XYZ file of C-alpha atoms in Angstrom:
184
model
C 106.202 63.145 125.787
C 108.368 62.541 123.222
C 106.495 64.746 120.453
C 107.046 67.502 123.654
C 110.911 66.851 123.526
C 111.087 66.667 119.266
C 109.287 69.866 119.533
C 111.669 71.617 122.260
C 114.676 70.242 120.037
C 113.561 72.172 116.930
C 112.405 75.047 119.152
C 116.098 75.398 120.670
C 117.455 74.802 117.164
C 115.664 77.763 115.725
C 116.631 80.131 118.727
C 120.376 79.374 118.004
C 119.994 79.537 114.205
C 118.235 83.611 115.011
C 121.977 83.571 116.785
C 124.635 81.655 114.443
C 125.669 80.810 111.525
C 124.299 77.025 110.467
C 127.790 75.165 110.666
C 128.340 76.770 114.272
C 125.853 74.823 116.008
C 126.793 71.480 117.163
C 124.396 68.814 118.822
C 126.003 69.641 122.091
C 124.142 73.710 122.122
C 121.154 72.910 120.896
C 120.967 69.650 123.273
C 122.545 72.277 126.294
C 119.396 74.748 124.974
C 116.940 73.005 125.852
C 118.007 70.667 128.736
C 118.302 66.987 126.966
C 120.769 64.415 126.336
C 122.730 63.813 123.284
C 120.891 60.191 123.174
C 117.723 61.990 123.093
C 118.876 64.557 120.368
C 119.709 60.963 118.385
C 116.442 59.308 118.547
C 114.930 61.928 117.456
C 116.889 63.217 114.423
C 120.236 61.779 112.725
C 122.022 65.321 112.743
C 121.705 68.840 112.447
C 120.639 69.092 109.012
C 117.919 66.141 109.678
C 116.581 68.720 112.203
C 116.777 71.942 109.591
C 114.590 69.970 107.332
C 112.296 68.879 110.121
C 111.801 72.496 111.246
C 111.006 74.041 107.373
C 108.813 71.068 107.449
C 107.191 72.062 110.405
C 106.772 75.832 109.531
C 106.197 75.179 106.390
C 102.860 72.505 107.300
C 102.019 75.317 109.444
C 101.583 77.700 106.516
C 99.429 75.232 104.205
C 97.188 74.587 107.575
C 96.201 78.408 107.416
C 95.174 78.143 103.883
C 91.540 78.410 103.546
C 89.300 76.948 100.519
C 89.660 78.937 97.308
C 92.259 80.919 98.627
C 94.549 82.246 95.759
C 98.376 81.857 95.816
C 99.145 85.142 96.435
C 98.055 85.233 99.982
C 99.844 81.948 100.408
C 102.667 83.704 99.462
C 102.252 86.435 101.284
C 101.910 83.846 104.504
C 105.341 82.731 103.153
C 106.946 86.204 102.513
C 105.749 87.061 106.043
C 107.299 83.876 107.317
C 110.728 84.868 105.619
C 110.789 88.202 107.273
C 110.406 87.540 110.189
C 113.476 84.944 110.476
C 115.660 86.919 108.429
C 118.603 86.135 110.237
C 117.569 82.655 110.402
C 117.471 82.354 106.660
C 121.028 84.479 106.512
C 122.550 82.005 108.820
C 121.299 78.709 107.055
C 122.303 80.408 103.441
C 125.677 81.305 105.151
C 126.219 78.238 107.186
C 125.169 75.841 104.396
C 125.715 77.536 100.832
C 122.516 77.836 98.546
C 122.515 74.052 97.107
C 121.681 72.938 100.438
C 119.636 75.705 101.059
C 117.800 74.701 97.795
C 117.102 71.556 98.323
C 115.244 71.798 101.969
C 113.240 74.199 100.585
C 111.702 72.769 97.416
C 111.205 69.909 100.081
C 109.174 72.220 102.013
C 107.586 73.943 99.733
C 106.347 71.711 97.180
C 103.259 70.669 99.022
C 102.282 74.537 99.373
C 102.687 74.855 95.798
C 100.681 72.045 94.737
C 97.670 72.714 96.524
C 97.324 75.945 94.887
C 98.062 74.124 91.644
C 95.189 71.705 92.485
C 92.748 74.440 93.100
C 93.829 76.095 89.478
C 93.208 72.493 87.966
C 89.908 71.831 89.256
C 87.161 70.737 86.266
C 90.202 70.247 84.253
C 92.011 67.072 83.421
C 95.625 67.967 83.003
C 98.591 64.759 83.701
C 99.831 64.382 86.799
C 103.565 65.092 84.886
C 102.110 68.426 84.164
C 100.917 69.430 87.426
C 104.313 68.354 88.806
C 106.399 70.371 86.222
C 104.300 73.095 86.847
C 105.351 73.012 90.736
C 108.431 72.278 90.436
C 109.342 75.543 88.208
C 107.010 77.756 90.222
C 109.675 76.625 93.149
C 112.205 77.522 91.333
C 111.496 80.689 90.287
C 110.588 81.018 94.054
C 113.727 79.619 94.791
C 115.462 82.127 92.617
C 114.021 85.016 93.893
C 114.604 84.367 97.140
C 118.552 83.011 96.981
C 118.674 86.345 94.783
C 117.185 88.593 97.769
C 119.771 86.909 99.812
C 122.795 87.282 98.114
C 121.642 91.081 97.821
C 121.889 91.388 101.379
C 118.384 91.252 101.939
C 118.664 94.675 100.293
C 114.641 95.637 98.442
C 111.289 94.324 99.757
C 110.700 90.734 98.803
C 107.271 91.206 99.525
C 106.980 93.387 96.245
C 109.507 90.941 94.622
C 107.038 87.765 95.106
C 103.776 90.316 94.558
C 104.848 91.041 90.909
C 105.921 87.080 90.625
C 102.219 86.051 91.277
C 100.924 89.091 88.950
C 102.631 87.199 86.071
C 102.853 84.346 86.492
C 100.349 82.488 89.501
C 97.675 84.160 88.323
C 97.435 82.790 84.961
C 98.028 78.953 86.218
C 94.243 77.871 85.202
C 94.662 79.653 81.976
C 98.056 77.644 80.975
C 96.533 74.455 82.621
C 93.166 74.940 80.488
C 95.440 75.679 77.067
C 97.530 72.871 77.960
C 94.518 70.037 78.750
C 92.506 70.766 75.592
């Protein structure tokens, strides 16, 4: 029962953030949304942004659950760019609502397991330091990152599907190659 009511929380959350502006919804709608008490709001998440981070989380375990065995990054990224889309608003509204630090930070929470799996896969046979596998995620987010807050900013103006296509032409696809010239 109460994974049913966490669930309708972050549910009724993202159906108000396809509607507002992050910093316009209060506990009180999103509690009103989907028929709970404040109380219950609280013992599930400490605020509204402990709930934003839970949802990406969510969405974002939902996208590396689709991911099949030797499956290259691209079409991981295309799950992603797919995901994006289709909650354009959603994304205007948190960018809007929260500025792009904040915006930041969920996602390279959410992303970073997404990225690493694919970084795994690249490693395999090899023996490259944990350090490097991690600084090889983390700027892979951020050039995601960058691309993305860019797209944004732009309005949401170009196709970020072509955007994040050319990004894993030059640089995903070579990830074994730099991890094999870099563990030698």
């Amino acid at each position: 029962m109460a994974q049913l009511t966490k669930t309708a929380l972050m549910d009724a959350f993202t159906r108000l953030l396809a509607q507002a502006p992050m910093d316009q919804i209060t506990v009180q709608a999103i509690t009103a949304e989907c028929g709970v008490s404040r109380n219950t709001f609280y013992y599930h998440f400490g605020d509204v942004y402990a709930l934003l981070k839970a949802v990406l989380q969510r969405d974002m375990d939902g996208l590396l659950a689709q991911r099949r065995p030797g499956e290259r990054a691209g079409e991981g990224l295309g799950r992603l760019v797919g995901y994006i889309s289709a909650r354009q608003r959603m994304v205007s509204h948190i960018y809007s609502g929260m500025g792009h630090a904040a915006l930041e930070e969920y996602l390279l929470d959410a992303t970073h397991d997404l990225f690493m799996a694919y970084i795994r896969d690249a490693a395999e046979g090899l023996n490259p330091s944990e350090e490097d596998l991690e600084f090889m995620c983390v700027s892979y987010q951020l050039m995601l990152l960058g691309i993305l807050l860019g797209w944004v900013r732009r309005g949401m103006k170009g196709d970020l599907a072509d955007l994040l296509e050319r990004a894993q032409r030059l640089f995903f696809h070579g990830t074994r190659r730099i991890l094999k010239e870099n563990s030698q």
